[in-house]
Coordinates of C-alpha atoms and ligand atoms in Angstrom, one line a residue:
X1 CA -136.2 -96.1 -152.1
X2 CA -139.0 -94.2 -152.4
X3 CA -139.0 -90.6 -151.6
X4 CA -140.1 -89.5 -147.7
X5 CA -143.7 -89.1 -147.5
X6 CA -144.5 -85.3 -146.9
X7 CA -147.3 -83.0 -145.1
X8 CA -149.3 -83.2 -148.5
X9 CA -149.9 -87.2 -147.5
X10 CA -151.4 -86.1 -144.4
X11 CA -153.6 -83.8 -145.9
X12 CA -154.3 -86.2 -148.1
X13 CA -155.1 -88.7 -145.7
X14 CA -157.4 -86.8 -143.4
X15 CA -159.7 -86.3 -146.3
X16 CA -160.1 -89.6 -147.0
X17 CA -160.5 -91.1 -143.2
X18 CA -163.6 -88.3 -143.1
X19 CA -166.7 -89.5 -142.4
X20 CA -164.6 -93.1 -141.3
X21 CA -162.2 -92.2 -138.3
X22 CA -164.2 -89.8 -135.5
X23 CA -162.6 -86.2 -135.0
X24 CA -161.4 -87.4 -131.6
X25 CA -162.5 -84.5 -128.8
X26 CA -159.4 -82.5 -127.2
X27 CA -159.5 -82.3 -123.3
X28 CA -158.7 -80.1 -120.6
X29 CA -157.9 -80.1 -116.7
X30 CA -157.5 -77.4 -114.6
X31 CA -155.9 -79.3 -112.2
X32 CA -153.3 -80.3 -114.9
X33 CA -152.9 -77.1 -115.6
X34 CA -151.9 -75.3 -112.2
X35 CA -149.9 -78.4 -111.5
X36 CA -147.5 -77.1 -114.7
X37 CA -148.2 -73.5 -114.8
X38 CA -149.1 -74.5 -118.7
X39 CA -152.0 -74.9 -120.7
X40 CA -152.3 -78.9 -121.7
X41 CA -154.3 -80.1 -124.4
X42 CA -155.2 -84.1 -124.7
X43 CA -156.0 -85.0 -127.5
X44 CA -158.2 -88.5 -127.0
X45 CA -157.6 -91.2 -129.4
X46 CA -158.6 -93.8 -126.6
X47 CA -161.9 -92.6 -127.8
X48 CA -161.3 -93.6 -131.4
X49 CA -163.2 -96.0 -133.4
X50 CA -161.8 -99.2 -132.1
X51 CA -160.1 -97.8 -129.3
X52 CA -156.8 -96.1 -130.8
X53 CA -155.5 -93.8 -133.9
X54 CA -154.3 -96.9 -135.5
X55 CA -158.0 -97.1 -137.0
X56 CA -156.2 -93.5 -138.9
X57 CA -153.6 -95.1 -141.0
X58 CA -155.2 -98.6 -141.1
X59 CA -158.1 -96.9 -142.7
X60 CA -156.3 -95.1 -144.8
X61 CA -153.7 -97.4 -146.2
X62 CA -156.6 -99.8 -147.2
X63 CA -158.5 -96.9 -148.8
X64 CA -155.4 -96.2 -151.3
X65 CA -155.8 -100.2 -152.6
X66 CA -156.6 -100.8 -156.2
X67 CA -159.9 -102.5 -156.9
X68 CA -157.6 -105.5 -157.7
X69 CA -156.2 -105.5 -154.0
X70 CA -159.5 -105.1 -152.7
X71 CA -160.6 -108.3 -154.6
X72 CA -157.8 -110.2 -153.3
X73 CA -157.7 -108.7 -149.4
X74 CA -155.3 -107.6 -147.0
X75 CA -153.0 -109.2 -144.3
X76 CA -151.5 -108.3 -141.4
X77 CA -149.4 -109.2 -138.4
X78 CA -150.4 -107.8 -135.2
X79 CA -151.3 -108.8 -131.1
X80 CA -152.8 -105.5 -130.9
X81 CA -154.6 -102.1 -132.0
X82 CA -153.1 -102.9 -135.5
X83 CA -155.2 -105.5 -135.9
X84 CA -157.6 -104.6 -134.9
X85 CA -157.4 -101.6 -137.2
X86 CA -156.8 -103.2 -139.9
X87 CA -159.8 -105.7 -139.4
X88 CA -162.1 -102.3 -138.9
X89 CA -161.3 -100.8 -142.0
X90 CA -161.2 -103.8 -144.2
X91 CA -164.7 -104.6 -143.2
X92 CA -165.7 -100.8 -143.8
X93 CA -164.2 -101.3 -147.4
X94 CA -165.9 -104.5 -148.2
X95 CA -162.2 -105.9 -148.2
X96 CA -161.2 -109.5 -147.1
X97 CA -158.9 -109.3 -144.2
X98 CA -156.4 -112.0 -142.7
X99 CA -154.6 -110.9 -139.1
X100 CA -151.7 -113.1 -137.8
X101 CA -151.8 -112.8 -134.0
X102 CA -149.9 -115.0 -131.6
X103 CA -151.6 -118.2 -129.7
X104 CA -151.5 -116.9 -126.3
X105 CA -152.5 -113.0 -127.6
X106 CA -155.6 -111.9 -125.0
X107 CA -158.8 -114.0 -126.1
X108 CA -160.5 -110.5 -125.7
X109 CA -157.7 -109.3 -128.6
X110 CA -158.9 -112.4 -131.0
X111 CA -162.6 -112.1 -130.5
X112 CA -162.4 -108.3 -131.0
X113 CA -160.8 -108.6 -134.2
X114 CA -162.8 -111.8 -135.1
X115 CA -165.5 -109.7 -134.3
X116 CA -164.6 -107.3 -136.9
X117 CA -165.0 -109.6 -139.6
X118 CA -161.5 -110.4 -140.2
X119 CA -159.6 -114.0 -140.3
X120 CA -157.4 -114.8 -137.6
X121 CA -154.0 -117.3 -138.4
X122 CA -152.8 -117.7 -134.7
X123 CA -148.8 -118.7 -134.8
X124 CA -146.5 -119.7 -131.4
X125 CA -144.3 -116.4 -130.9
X126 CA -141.5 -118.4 -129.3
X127 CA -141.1 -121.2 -132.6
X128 CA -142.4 -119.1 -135.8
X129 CA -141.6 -115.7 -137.4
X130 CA -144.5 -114.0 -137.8
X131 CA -143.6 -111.8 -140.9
X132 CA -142.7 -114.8 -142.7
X133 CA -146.2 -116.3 -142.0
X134 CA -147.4 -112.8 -143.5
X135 CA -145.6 -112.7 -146.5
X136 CA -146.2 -116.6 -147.0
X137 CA -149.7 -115.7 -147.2
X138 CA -149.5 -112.4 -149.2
X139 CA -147.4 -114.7 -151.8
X140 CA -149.8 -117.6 -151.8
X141 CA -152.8 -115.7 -152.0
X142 CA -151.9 -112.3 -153.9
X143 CA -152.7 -110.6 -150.4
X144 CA -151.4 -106.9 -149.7
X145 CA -148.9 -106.8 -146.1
X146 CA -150.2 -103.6 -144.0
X147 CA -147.3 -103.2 -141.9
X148 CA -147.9 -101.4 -138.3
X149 CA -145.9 -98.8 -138.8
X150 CA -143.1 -98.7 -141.4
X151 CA -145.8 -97.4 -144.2
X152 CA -146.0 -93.9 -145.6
X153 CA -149.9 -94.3 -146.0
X154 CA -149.9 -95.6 -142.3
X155 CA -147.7 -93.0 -141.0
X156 CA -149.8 -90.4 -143.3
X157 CA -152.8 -91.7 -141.5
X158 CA -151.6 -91.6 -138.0
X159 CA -150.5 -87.8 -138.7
X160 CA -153.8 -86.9 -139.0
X161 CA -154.6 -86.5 -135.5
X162 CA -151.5 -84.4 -134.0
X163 CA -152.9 -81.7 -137.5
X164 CA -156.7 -81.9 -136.1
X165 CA -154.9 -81.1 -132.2
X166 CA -153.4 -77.8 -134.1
X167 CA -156.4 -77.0 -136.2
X168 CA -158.8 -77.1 -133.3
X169 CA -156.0 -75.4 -130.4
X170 CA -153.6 -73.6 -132.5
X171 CA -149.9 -73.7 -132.6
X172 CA -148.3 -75.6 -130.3
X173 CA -145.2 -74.9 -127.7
X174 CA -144.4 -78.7 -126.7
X175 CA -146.0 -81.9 -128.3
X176 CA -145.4 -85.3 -126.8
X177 CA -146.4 -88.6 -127.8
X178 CA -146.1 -92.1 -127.3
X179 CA -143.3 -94.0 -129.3
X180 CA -143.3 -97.7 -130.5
X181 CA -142.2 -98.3 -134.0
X182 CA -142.4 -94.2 -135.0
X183 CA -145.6 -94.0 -136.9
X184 CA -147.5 -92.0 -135.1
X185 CA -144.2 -90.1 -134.0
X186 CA -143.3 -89.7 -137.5
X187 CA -146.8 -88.9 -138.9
X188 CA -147.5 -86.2 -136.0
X189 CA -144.2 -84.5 -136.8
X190 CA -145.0 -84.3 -140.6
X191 CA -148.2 -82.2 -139.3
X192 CA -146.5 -80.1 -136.8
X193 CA -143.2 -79.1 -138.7
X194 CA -146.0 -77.4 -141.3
X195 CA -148.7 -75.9 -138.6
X196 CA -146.4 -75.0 -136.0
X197 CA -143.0 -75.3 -137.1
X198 CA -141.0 -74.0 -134.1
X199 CA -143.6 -76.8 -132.2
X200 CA -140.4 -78.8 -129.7
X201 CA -141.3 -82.5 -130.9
X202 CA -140.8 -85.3 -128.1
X203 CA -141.5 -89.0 -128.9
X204 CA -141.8 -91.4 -125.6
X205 CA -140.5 -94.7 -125.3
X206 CA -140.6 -96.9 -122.2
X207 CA -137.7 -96.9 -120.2
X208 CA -137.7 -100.8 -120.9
X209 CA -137.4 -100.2 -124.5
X210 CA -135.6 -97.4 -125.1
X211 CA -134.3 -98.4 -128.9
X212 CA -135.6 -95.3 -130.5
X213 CA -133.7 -93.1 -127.9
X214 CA -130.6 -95.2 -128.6
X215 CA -131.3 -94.8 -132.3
X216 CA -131.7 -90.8 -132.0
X217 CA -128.8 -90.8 -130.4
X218 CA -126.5 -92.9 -132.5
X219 CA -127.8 -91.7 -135.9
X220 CA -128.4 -95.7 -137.0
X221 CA -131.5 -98.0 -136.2
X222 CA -130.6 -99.7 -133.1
X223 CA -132.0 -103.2 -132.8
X224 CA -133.1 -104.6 -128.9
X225 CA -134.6 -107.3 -127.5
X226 CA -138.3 -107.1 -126.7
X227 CA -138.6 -105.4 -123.9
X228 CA -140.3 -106.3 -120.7
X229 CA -142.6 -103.5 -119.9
X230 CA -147.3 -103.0 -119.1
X231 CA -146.8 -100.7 -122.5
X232 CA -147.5 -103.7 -124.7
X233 CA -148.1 -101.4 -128.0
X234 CA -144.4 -100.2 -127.8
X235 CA -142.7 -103.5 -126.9
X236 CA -141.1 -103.0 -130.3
X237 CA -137.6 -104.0 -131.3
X238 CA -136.8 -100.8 -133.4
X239 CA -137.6 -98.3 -135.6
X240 CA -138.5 -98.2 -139.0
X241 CA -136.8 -97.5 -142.4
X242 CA -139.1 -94.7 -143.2
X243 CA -139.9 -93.5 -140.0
X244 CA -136.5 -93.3 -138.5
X245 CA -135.0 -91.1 -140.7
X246 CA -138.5 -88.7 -140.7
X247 CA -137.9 -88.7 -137.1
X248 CA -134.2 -87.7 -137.4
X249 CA -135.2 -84.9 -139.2
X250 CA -138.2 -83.6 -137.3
X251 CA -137.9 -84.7 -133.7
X252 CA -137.2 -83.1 -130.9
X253 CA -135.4 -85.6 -128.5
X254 CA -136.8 -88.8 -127.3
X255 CA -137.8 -89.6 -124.0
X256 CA -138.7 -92.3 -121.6
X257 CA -141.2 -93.2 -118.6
X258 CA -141.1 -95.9 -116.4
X259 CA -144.0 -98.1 -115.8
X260 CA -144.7 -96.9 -112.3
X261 CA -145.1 -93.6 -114.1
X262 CA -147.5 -94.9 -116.2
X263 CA -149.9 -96.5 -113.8
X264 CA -150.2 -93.2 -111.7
X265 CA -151.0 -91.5 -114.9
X266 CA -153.4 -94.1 -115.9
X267 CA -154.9 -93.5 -111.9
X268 CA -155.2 -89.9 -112.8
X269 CA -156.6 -89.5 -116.0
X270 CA -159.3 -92.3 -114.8
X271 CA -160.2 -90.3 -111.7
X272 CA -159.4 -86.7 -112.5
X273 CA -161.2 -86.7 -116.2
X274 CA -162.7 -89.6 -116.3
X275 CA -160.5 -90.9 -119.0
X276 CA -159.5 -94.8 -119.4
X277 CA -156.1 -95.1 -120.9
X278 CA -154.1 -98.1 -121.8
X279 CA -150.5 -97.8 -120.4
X280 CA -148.6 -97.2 -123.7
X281 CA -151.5 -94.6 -124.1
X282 CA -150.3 -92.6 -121.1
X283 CA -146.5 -92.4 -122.2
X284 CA -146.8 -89.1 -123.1
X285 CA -148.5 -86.9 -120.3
X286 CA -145.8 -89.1 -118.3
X287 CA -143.0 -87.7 -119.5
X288 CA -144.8 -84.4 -120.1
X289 CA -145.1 -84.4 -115.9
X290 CA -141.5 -85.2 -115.9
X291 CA -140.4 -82.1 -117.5
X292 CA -143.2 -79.9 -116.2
X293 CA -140.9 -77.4 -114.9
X294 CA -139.4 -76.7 -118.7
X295 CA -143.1 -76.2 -119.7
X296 CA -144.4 -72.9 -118.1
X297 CA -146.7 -70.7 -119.5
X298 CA -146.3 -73.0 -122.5
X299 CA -149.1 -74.7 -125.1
X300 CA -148.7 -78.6 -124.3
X301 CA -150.2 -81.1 -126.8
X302 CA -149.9 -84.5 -125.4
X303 CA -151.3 -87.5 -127.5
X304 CA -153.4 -90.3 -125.1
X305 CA -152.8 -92.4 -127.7
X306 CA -155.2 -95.1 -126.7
X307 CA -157.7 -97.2 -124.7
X308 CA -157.9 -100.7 -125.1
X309 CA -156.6 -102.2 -122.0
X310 CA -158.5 -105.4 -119.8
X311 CA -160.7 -103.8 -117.2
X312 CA -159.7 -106.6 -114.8
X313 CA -155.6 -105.6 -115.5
X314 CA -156.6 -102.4 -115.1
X315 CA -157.6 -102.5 -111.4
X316 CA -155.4 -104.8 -110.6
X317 CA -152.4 -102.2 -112.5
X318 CA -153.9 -99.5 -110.3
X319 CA -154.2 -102.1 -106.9
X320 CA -151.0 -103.1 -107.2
X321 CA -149.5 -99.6 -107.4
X322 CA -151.6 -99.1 -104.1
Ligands
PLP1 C1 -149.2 -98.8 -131.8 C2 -149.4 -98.0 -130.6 C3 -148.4 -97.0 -130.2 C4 -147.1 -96.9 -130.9 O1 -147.3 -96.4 -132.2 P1 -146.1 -96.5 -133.3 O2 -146.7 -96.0 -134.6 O3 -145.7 -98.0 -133.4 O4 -145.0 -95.7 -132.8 C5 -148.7 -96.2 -129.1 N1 -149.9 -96.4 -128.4 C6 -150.8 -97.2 -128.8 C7 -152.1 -97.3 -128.0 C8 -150.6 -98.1 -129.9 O5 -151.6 -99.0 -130.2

């Protein structure tokens, strides 16, 4: 295997997204920060270009390609922000994008990355494997796979905003961020071992889907089934081969919130700062309240990790929880 990807990648990759990815504003809330007797810094990826940090490693996975993988294009497998992503960037590079998204994925998913110039191959999630339809196609067509996550130039990428966070606030006590497949987890921990190394490290999974917990835990990549949770960007099964063992090394502990614990963040960051969240977005100032107490007089980086959520499901999130 390849070796790990290090700190220099991220470095690496945060030259080349300038200019592409926004420097995402880091926000504060005095009411946040006498409820934990801490200083907490968000740093806002829901206001990234297309809604999340995946645009980060997307962008630059596709800028790495040789001119002869540009010619030919990229594909990916996604419902979501990866897609998305990916669909942003290729058009950005003048590069010929396919996405694989499932039938009944949100029409508003499918026009967005439509939208973005890229090619859209719907499957049926409960009959066909997706990442056989993607490597069918990269076969066939001499297309490049992006994976969501298990990539060093994605993970790279998605490191690129937990180094900004430290650049802009300095070293951080606490960092906590959401946790799907482990490239953002893995990526933000590349950048915080080197700017702040004594930084505690906590990746957030929903209680649903705790895999990567199980996976910390055990020492091996634990495999579940997909969990039933309203975080649908970390419904994932497990972790990655590069990103596990990067989080083995680097990570802190994993942690989980519940989805009730996710709306009432999503309530508050809406109405204290004005924020809109998507609920795997908010997994990390969830669990970040959970342990307030731990926290004082601590500097708190927690990662809103993005935005795109259905306006009508997210009233009717925030209506149900009453
Ligand atoms: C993809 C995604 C995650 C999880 O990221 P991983 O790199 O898979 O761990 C978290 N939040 C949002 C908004 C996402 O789109």
């Amino acid at each position: 295997m390849n070796p790990l990807p290090t700190y220099a990648d991220v470095v690496a990759a945060s030259e080349r997204i300038q200019g592409h990815a926004h420097k995402t504003p880091v926000l504060t809330s005095r009411t946040v920060d006498e409820q934990f007797g801490a200083q907490v810094f968000f740093k806002c990826e829901n206001l990234q270009r297309m809604g999340a940090f995946k645009f980060r490693g997307g962008f630059n996975a596709l800028a790495k390609f040789t001119p002869e993988q540009r010619r030919l294009g990229v594909v990916a497998f996604s419902s979501g922000n990866h897609a998305q992503a990916i669909a942003l960037s290729a058009r950005i590079l003048g590069i010929p994008a396919t996405i694989v998204m499932p039938k009944d994925a949100p029409a508003a998913k499918v026009a967005a990355t439509k939208g973005y110039g890229g090619t859209v191959v719907l499957y049926d999630r409960y009959t066909e494997d997706r990442e056989q339809i993607g490597r069918e196609l990269a076969d066939k067509h001499g297309l490049t796979l992006i994976p969501p996550y298990d990539h060093a130039d994605v993970l790279a990428g998605q490191g690129t905003a937990a180094k900004e966070l430290v650049e802009e606030v300095g070293p951080l006590d606490a960092f906590f961020a959401p946790l799907g497949g482990g490239g953002l987890l893995s990526g933000s921990a590349l950048a915080l071992r080197a700017l702040a190394p004594d930084c505690s490290i906590y990746g957030v999974e929903p209680e649903a889907g705790n895999d990567g917990q199980q996976s910390f835990r055990k020492g091996a990549i634990v495999n579940i089934e997909v969990p039933k949770t309203i975080a649908d960007g970390a419904q994932t099964q497990h972790l990655g081969a590069i990103t596990f063992p990067l989080i083995q090394r680097d990570v802190t502990d994993i942690l989980t919130a519940s989805d009730a614990e996710l709306v009432d963040c999503m309530g508050f960051l809406a109405s204290r700062m004005k924020l809109v969240v998507e609920p795997t977005g908010c997994l990390g100032f969830a669990a970040a309240r959970r342990m307030k107490g731990e926290l004082k007089g601590r500097k708190v980086g927690v990662l809103l990790s993005g935005g795109n959520v259905d306006m009508a499901r997210f009233a009717s999130l925030l209506a149900a929880a009453g």
